[in-house]
Amino acid sequence: MAKQRTQFICANCGTVHPRWSGKCDACGEWNTIVEENPTAGIGGGPNRTLRKGRPVALVPLSGESEDAPRIVSRVGELDRVTGGGIVRGSALLLGGDPGIGKSTLLMQAAAALSRAGHSVVYVSGEEAVAQVRLRAQRLGASDSDVQLAAETNIEDILATLDQGGKRPDLVILDSVQTLWTDSVESAPGTVTQVRASAQAMIRYAKSTGAAVVLVGHVTKEGQIAGPRVVEHMVDAVLQFEGDGAHQYRILRAIKNRFGPTDEIGVFEMTGAGLRQVPNPSELFLGERSANAPGAAVFAAMEGTRPVLVEIQALCAPTSLGTPRRAVVGWDSARLAMVIAVLEAHCGVRLGQHDVYLNVAGGYRIAEPAADLAVAAALVSSLAGLALPATSVYFGEISLSGAVRPVPHAAGRLKEADKLGFGEAVLPAGGGDTGNRRDGLHEMETLMDLVARIAGGKQLVREPDGD
């Protein structure tokens, strides 16, 4: 009897290793290498036979292109993130923290699609059918014709979907970590099971034209649990984000083969489910204190949508040799860069202060256009002077202290004007500002911003005497 061969695979990047080790040489992650049987899986096993390949049709690249047919969910924020609806025959992975509202969002979308005449199948591997019905009643979705099932075996799920002769338009599987297949000899939730189960459902989506949505758990680091190869296999990866201390939720596209990856959808969690927020700026600025020092309003862009958020900074004197830098909602390395530029080119003394930076509402900022707003909040907190309540800030700061232009200035200013912000501090020569001409304060260098905020207040180092 031949000896059974084993191999070791990284659960983070999918790299195969000949032996176990504590660290993956490919991605550098620790404790992610697990053992798997290479003969297990679809087409594996001791009795496998080699299938003779068959030729596929080749088509010229110069042929006519067609738009991907989509299923419009009637949930506007979800359709915005997916690029206009879920593409037929595509596979989508939805991740998020436990209890963030993934099942709630999908149930509301499934009910809306069912009312529009689409065939929807909701398969739960974590709850019984009775529990799913209770949630649907709470969400007001019990009057729809969504078909429910509680099953985790892939073969049974595929057999159920094939019965009746009519394929569904949308299949929701909650969650991918609970699925298992007979072709793999390992426990549900392992790397091999998750990968093989996802591969089987993706093959079903491509062969039938039905859209498949897989729900995935999130690790404590914020990554979707399971092998990262699943994210490479699907057509779109959506992340459902939120803070337990706030009611809002953000749906963000991490990967999308059929649409943009910089759009967001904003929801508010209520007792009756998720409510769409058409104007997220009002949500993030709802509890703003206009007279507090250290608060600046940043005009952000998420795809084609402008969003106004408040950036809060606190500079507190410290007796420690190494002052503390704490950041929530922004890049800590970028904060260190802004502080260094303020010290080197503007003489602003922050070396003896702890700096705390927070983006209000738990919102997360990724674009460098927030540099100017962060610098304004830091100077305002250090000087103890509140910024004008009707001003917004946006612009990128270079290492030389210059303020660089950022794209979409007209869209940012239009959103600010709609919410009553009559002034804007922005880079000089910032491009097209639309119809807005009054109330614009252009900054060429960061020193101009410091002088505008602090005026004659002592924030600059005195020159050393001889």
XYZ file of C-alpha atoms in Angstrom:
466
model
C 0.000 0.000 0.000
C 1.437 3.314 -1.042
C 2.223 5.778 1.699
C -0.239 8.673 1.871
C 1.515 11.919 1.004
C 0.682 15.143 2.820
C 1.562 18.742 2.182
C 1.244 21.985 4.075
C -0.557 25.080 2.816
C -0.690 28.658 4.089
C -4.207 29.682 5.035
C -3.397 33.322 4.277
C -1.886 33.194 0.787
C -2.361 29.565 -0.298
C 1.350 28.835 -0.793
C 2.192 25.119 -0.624
C 5.095 24.091 1.649
C 6.781 20.662 1.765
C 6.929 20.738 5.581
C 5.412 22.644 8.453
C 7.006 25.818 9.740
C 5.859 28.594 12.016
C 6.190 31.351 9.403
C 5.121 31.410 5.766
C 8.053 32.379 3.536
C 5.726 33.825 0.870
C 3.541 36.243 2.845
C 5.453 36.451 6.133
C 2.470 35.560 8.331
C 2.931 33.438 11.449
C 0.965 30.307 12.438
C -1.003 30.135 9.181
C 0.427 26.887 7.755
C -1.856 23.854 8.113
C -1.667 20.290 6.877
C -3.791 19.032 4.005
C -4.085 15.920 1.863
C -3.181 16.726 -1.763
C -5.094 13.688 -3.057
C -8.315 14.973 -1.529
C -10.559 17.444 -3.270
C -12.487 17.630 -6.491
C -11.054 15.096 -8.890
C -8.701 13.697 -6.235
C -8.538 10.361 -4.493
C -6.847 7.040 -5.209
C -9.358 6.069 -7.916
C -9.136 9.265 -9.911
C -8.891 9.070 -13.684
C -7.260 11.538 -15.999
C -9.829 13.225 -18.246
C -8.825 13.868 -21.803
C -8.951 17.542 -22.583
C -11.316 18.949 -25.170
C -10.691 22.075 -27.255
C -12.533 25.293 -26.467
C -13.788 27.888 -28.919
C -11.447 30.791 -29.629
C -12.882 34.200 -30.454
C -11.090 37.313 -31.739
C -10.389 40.150 -29.335
C -11.798 42.646 -31.856
C -15.360 41.310 -31.502
C -18.285 43.302 -30.165
C -18.438 43.685 -26.389
C -21.605 43.320 -24.366
C -22.534 44.776 -21.018
C -22.739 42.223 -18.235
C -26.389 41.460 -17.407
C -27.126 42.474 -13.842
C -29.696 41.737 -11.183
C -30.778 45.015 -9.613
C -31.404 44.365 -5.927
C -33.596 47.457 -5.404
C -31.322 48.288 -2.428
C -29.700 51.418 -3.807
C -26.597 51.420 -1.610
C -25.853 47.780 -2.439
C -26.332 48.397 -6.158
C -24.002 51.412 -5.963
C -21.171 49.343 -4.467
C -21.573 46.426 -6.894
C -21.549 48.775 -9.879
C -25.253 48.776 -10.757
C -26.361 45.360 -9.515
C -25.102 41.812 -9.076
C -23.848 40.336 -12.357
C -25.527 37.090 -13.423
C -23.223 34.101 -13.174
C -20.852 35.862 -10.802
C -19.667 34.842 -7.350
C -19.560 37.436 -4.588
C -17.941 37.157 -1.147
C -19.392 39.317 1.646
C -17.305 39.652 4.819
C -17.779 41.447 8.104
C -17.509 41.213 11.874
C -19.956 38.966 13.749
C -23.264 40.725 14.314
C -22.433 43.604 11.990
C -25.524 42.957 9.824
C -24.405 40.740 6.935
C -27.395 38.394 7.192
C -29.732 41.345 7.695
C -28.497 43.060 4.545
C -28.764 39.910 2.447
C -32.231 39.081 3.760
C -33.498 42.556 2.894
C -31.907 42.342 -0.562
C -33.313 38.832 -1.103
C -36.820 39.992 -0.166
C -36.576 43.004 -2.499
C -35.450 40.792 -5.383
C -38.202 38.278 -4.707
C -40.855 40.997 -4.756
C -39.434 42.100 -8.125
C -40.085 38.627 -9.567
C -36.643 37.039 -9.181
C -36.113 33.535 -7.843
C -33.963 33.650 -4.694
C -32.689 30.752 -2.579
C -31.300 31.461 0.910
C -29.279 28.574 2.391
C -28.225 28.966 6.014
C -25.546 26.804 7.564
C -25.633 28.559 10.933
C -29.341 28.898 11.686
C -32.402 26.729 11.419
C -35.210 27.670 9.044
C -37.361 28.810 11.973
C -34.642 31.239 13.108
C -34.295 32.676 9.611
C -38.071 33.184 9.472
C -38.029 35.049 12.774
C -35.419 37.454 11.422
C -37.413 37.896 8.213
C -40.522 38.785 10.239
C -38.594 41.380 12.209
C -37.292 42.901 8.962
C -40.703 42.906 7.288
C -39.522 40.422 4.653
C -41.764 37.486 5.534
C -44.226 38.336 2.751
C -41.678 37.521 0.016
C -41.241 34.218 -1.823
C -37.624 33.617 -0.834
C -36.907 29.880 -0.652
C -35.175 28.818 2.574
C -33.017 25.830 3.436
C -30.735 24.848 6.329
C -27.897 22.717 4.932
C -24.100 22.626 4.908
C -23.244 19.779 2.518
C -22.317 21.027 -0.954
C -23.594 17.944 -2.779
C -26.995 18.227 -1.085
C -27.163 21.966 -1.823
C -26.372 21.470 -5.517
C -28.919 18.655 -5.773
C -31.540 20.919 -4.205
C -30.766 23.757 -6.604
C -30.995 21.429 -9.619
C -34.385 19.999 -8.730
C -37.447 21.390 -10.460
C -35.568 22.257 -13.651
C -35.623 26.040 -13.040
C -32.414 27.615 -11.850
C -32.609 30.420 -9.265
C -31.464 33.929 -10.104
C -29.612 34.366 -6.806
C -28.238 31.867 -4.286
C -27.110 33.071 -0.837
C -24.921 30.785 1.294
C -24.449 31.813 4.931
C -21.641 31.092 5.601
C -18.788 29.622 3.573
C -16.971 28.481 6.736
C -19.798 26.011 7.516
C -19.830 24.319 4.093
C -18.260 20.920 3.473
C -18.016 18.495 0.584
C -17.742 14.702 0.448
C -14.735 14.951 -1.872
C -12.517 16.301 0.919
C -11.534 14.305 3.973
C -11.264 17.074 6.541
C -13.449 18.971 9.006
C -15.701 21.852 7.915
C -13.974 25.223 8.146
C -10.521 23.929 7.254
C -8.530 25.404 4.381
C -9.229 22.480 2.058
C -12.960 22.362 2.806
C -13.500 26.100 2.381
C -11.549 26.185 -0.871
C -13.227 23.095 -2.355
C -16.724 24.218 -1.314
C -16.219 27.702 -2.756
C -14.821 26.214 -5.968
C -17.889 23.982 -6.369
C -20.306 26.900 -5.924
C -18.323 29.143 -8.284
C -18.426 26.394 -10.910
C -22.191 26.181 -10.424
C -22.541 29.949 -10.897
C -20.476 29.990 -14.098
C -22.245 26.985 -15.625
C -25.836 27.997 -14.834
C -25.751 31.808 -14.873
C -27.072 32.082 -11.323
C -25.430 34.654 -9.071
C -23.945 33.225 -5.872
C -23.269 35.209 -2.701
C -20.975 33.648 -0.086
C -20.898 35.066 3.439
C -17.509 34.975 5.180
C -16.452 35.607 8.748
C -13.758 38.119 9.628
C -10.721 37.525 11.820
C -9.629 39.819 14.647
C -7.236 41.527 12.218
C -10.188 42.481 9.990
C -9.390 39.983 7.213
C -11.916 37.512 5.851
C -11.308 34.197 7.604
C -10.147 31.220 5.583
C -7.655 30.938 2.731
C -7.001 34.099 0.759
C -7.249 32.072 -2.437
C -11.047 32.226 -2.058
C -10.853 35.998 -2.520
C -8.921 35.426 -5.741
C -11.493 32.900 -6.983
C -14.610 35.064 -6.611
C -15.556 37.999 -8.836
C -16.194 40.531 -6.073
C -15.288 40.913 -2.414
C -17.400 43.243 -0.287
C -16.536 44.274 3.253
C -19.280 45.266 5.702
C -17.744 47.610 8.260
C -19.020 49.340 11.333
C -18.436 50.178 14.963
C -20.514 48.619 17.704
C -20.708 52.007 19.416
C -22.374 53.594 16.367
C -25.466 52.719 14.400
C -24.085 53.295 10.940
C -22.623 50.596 8.689
C -20.428 50.976 5.587
C -20.388 48.533 2.690
C -17.104 48.775 0.800
C -15.887 46.949 -2.331
C -12.392 45.510 -1.919
C -12.430 43.721 -5.277
C -14.887 43.974 -8.142
C -14.322 42.598 -11.635
C -17.499 44.220 -12.942
C -17.456 47.613 -11.271
C -15.530 50.188 -9.228
C -13.677 49.437 -6.020
C -13.834 52.930 -4.538
C -17.587 53.254 -3.949
C -19.198 52.862 -0.537
C -22.734 52.242 0.630
C -23.887 53.711 3.940
C -26.572 52.150 6.111
C -28.002 52.846 9.547
C -28.886 49.934 11.815
C -32.362 50.293 13.285
C -34.755 47.994 15.107
C -36.444 47.194 11.800
C -33.207 46.405 9.957
C -30.812 48.439 7.860
C -31.925 51.838 6.595
C -30.175 53.357 3.606
C -28.474 56.717 4.177
C -28.601 58.735 0.948
C -26.638 61.649 2.476
C -23.910 60.239 4.753
C -22.415 63.680 5.401
C -25.347 64.614 7.622
C -24.881 61.353 9.529
C -21.177 61.884 10.244
C -21.640 65.549 11.149
C -24.830 65.086 13.184
C -23.217 65.495 16.624
C -20.559 68.029 15.714
C -19.494 70.687 18.202
C -18.721 73.819 16.213
C -16.840 75.702 18.954
C -14.402 72.988 20.067
C -10.691 73.433 19.270
C -9.012 70.629 17.390
C -11.934 69.776 15.093
C -11.735 70.198 11.303
C -14.235 69.140 8.648
C -12.686 67.167 5.804
C -14.339 66.939 2.383
C -13.620 63.339 1.368
C -14.380 61.444 -1.822
C -15.529 57.813 -1.882
C -15.669 56.919 -5.550
C -18.107 59.393 -7.061
C -19.682 60.306 -3.726
C -18.409 63.257 -1.636
C -18.592 62.779 2.119
C -17.958 65.363 4.832
C -16.467 63.986 8.048
C -15.055 65.586 11.168
C -11.416 65.014 12.125
C -10.684 65.510 15.815
C -7.218 66.098 17.263
C -5.992 66.501 20.822
C -2.501 67.694 21.715
C -1.771 67.188 25.420
C 1.525 67.993 27.171
C 3.469 64.964 28.369
C 6.380 64.333 30.690
C 7.355 61.097 28.948
C 10.523 60.899 26.939
C 8.653 59.487 23.961
C 5.284 61.193 23.363
C 2.357 58.994 22.427
C 0.693 58.998 18.997
C -2.742 57.346 18.891
C -4.816 57.234 15.691
C -8.342 55.954 15.039
C -9.650 55.964 11.478
C -6.514 57.149 9.680
C -3.020 55.954 8.794
C -0.650 56.330 11.760
C 2.373 56.577 9.445
C 0.775 59.480 7.614
C 0.086 61.249 10.915
C 3.774 60.911 11.806
C 4.661 62.455 8.448
C 2.340 65.452 8.962
C 3.769 66.022 12.446
C 7.319 65.867 11.062
C 6.500 68.429 8.343
C 4.922 70.756 10.926
C 8.060 70.478 13.055
C 10.608 70.855 10.242
C 9.025 73.498 7.993
C 6.586 75.342 10.251
C 8.351 75.176 13.609
C 5.219 73.887 15.349
C 6.325 72.305 18.627
C 4.747 68.885 19.068
C 7.742 66.969 20.422
C 6.570 67.393 24.049
C 2.908 66.616 23.370
C 0.888 63.440 23.141
C -1.151 63.502 19.942
C -4.513 61.770 19.651
C -6.334 61.738 16.309
C -9.834 60.451 15.704
C -12.185 60.408 12.725
C -15.637 61.064 14.162
C -18.299 58.420 13.772
C -15.802 55.600 13.313
C -15.307 56.489 9.654
C -12.054 55.338 8.020
C -10.111 57.617 5.680
C -7.697 56.236 3.107
C -6.958 59.132 0.745
C -4.025 61.545 1.288
C -6.308 64.531 0.703
C -6.998 64.502 4.455
C -3.489 65.803 5.203
C -4.561 69.449 5.261
C -7.554 68.784 7.522
C -5.373 66.780 9.931
C -2.783 69.551 10.059
C -5.521 72.133 10.685
C -6.936 70.060 13.544
C -3.488 69.628 15.115
C -2.652 73.344 14.971
C -6.114 74.247 16.257
C -5.767 71.926 19.244
C -2.239 73.105 20.055
C -3.248 76.776 19.838
C -6.534 76.245 21.695
C -8.398 78.085 18.942
C -11.537 76.722 17.318
C -11.620 76.635 13.543
C -14.389 78.493 11.670
C -17.566 76.446 11.857
C -18.332 76.975 8.164
C -14.946 75.868 6.751
C -13.928 72.595 5.123
C -10.375 71.471 4.434
C -8.789 69.200 1.839
C -5.328 68.932 0.291
C -2.228 66.754 0.270
C 0.954 67.812 2.076
C 4.342 67.027 0.586
C 7.541 66.488 2.554
C 8.768 69.898 1.433
C 5.833 71.587 3.161
C 3.978 72.405 -0.055
C 0.233 71.814 -0.339
C -0.526 69.708 -3.405
C -3.797 69.681 -5.371
C -6.162 66.702 -5.116
C -8.773 65.498 -7.630
C -12.530 66.115 -7.557
C -12.310 69.587 -6.031
C -15.601 70.638 -7.643
C -17.478 67.672 -6.159
C -16.089 68.308 -2.696
C -17.034 71.980 -2.837
C -20.521 71.207 -4.124
C -21.204 68.877 -1.189
C -19.827 71.453 1.246
C -22.005 74.178 -0.226
C -25.074 71.940 0.001
C -24.530 71.472 3.732
C -23.978 75.158 4.445
C -20.177 75.356 4.534
C -19.444 78.699 2.910
C -15.633 78.587 3.159
C -13.070 76.099 1.953
C -9.321 75.861 2.580
C -7.728 74.069 -0.355
C -4.454 73.917 -2.328
C -3.532 76.793 -4.596
C -4.313 76.006 -8.220
C -6.422 73.053 -7.166
C -7.960 72.617 -10.597
C -11.620 72.903 -11.516
C -13.644 74.262 -8.612
C -16.939 74.337 -10.491
C -19.153 77.378 -10.034
C -17.714 78.096 -6.602
C -15.514 81.200 -6.604
C -16.189 82.999 -3.307
C -15.079 81.769 0.101
C -12.058 79.871 -1.248
C -8.780 80.217 0.655
C -5.907 78.773 -1.336
C -2.784 77.575 0.469
C 0.565 77.197 -1.273
C 2.505 75.947 1.753
C 1.652 74.478 5.120
C 3.098 77.593 6.751
C 0.242 79.590 5.172
C -2.248 77.321 6.965
C -0.472 77.699 10.312
C -0.419 81.492 9.954
C -4.113 81.532 9.041
C -5.159 79.459 12.048
C -2.798 80.626 14.781
C -2.226 84.186 13.613
C 0.176 85.816 16.079
C -0.171 83.094 18.700
C 3.210 81.636 19.737
C 3.484 78.259 18.016
C 6.802 78.716 16.236
C 10.193 78.116 17.877
C 12.197 81.158 18.755
C 15.544 81.249 16.906
C 18.462 80.102 19.018
C 20.594 82.961 20.320
C 24.342 83.234 19.748
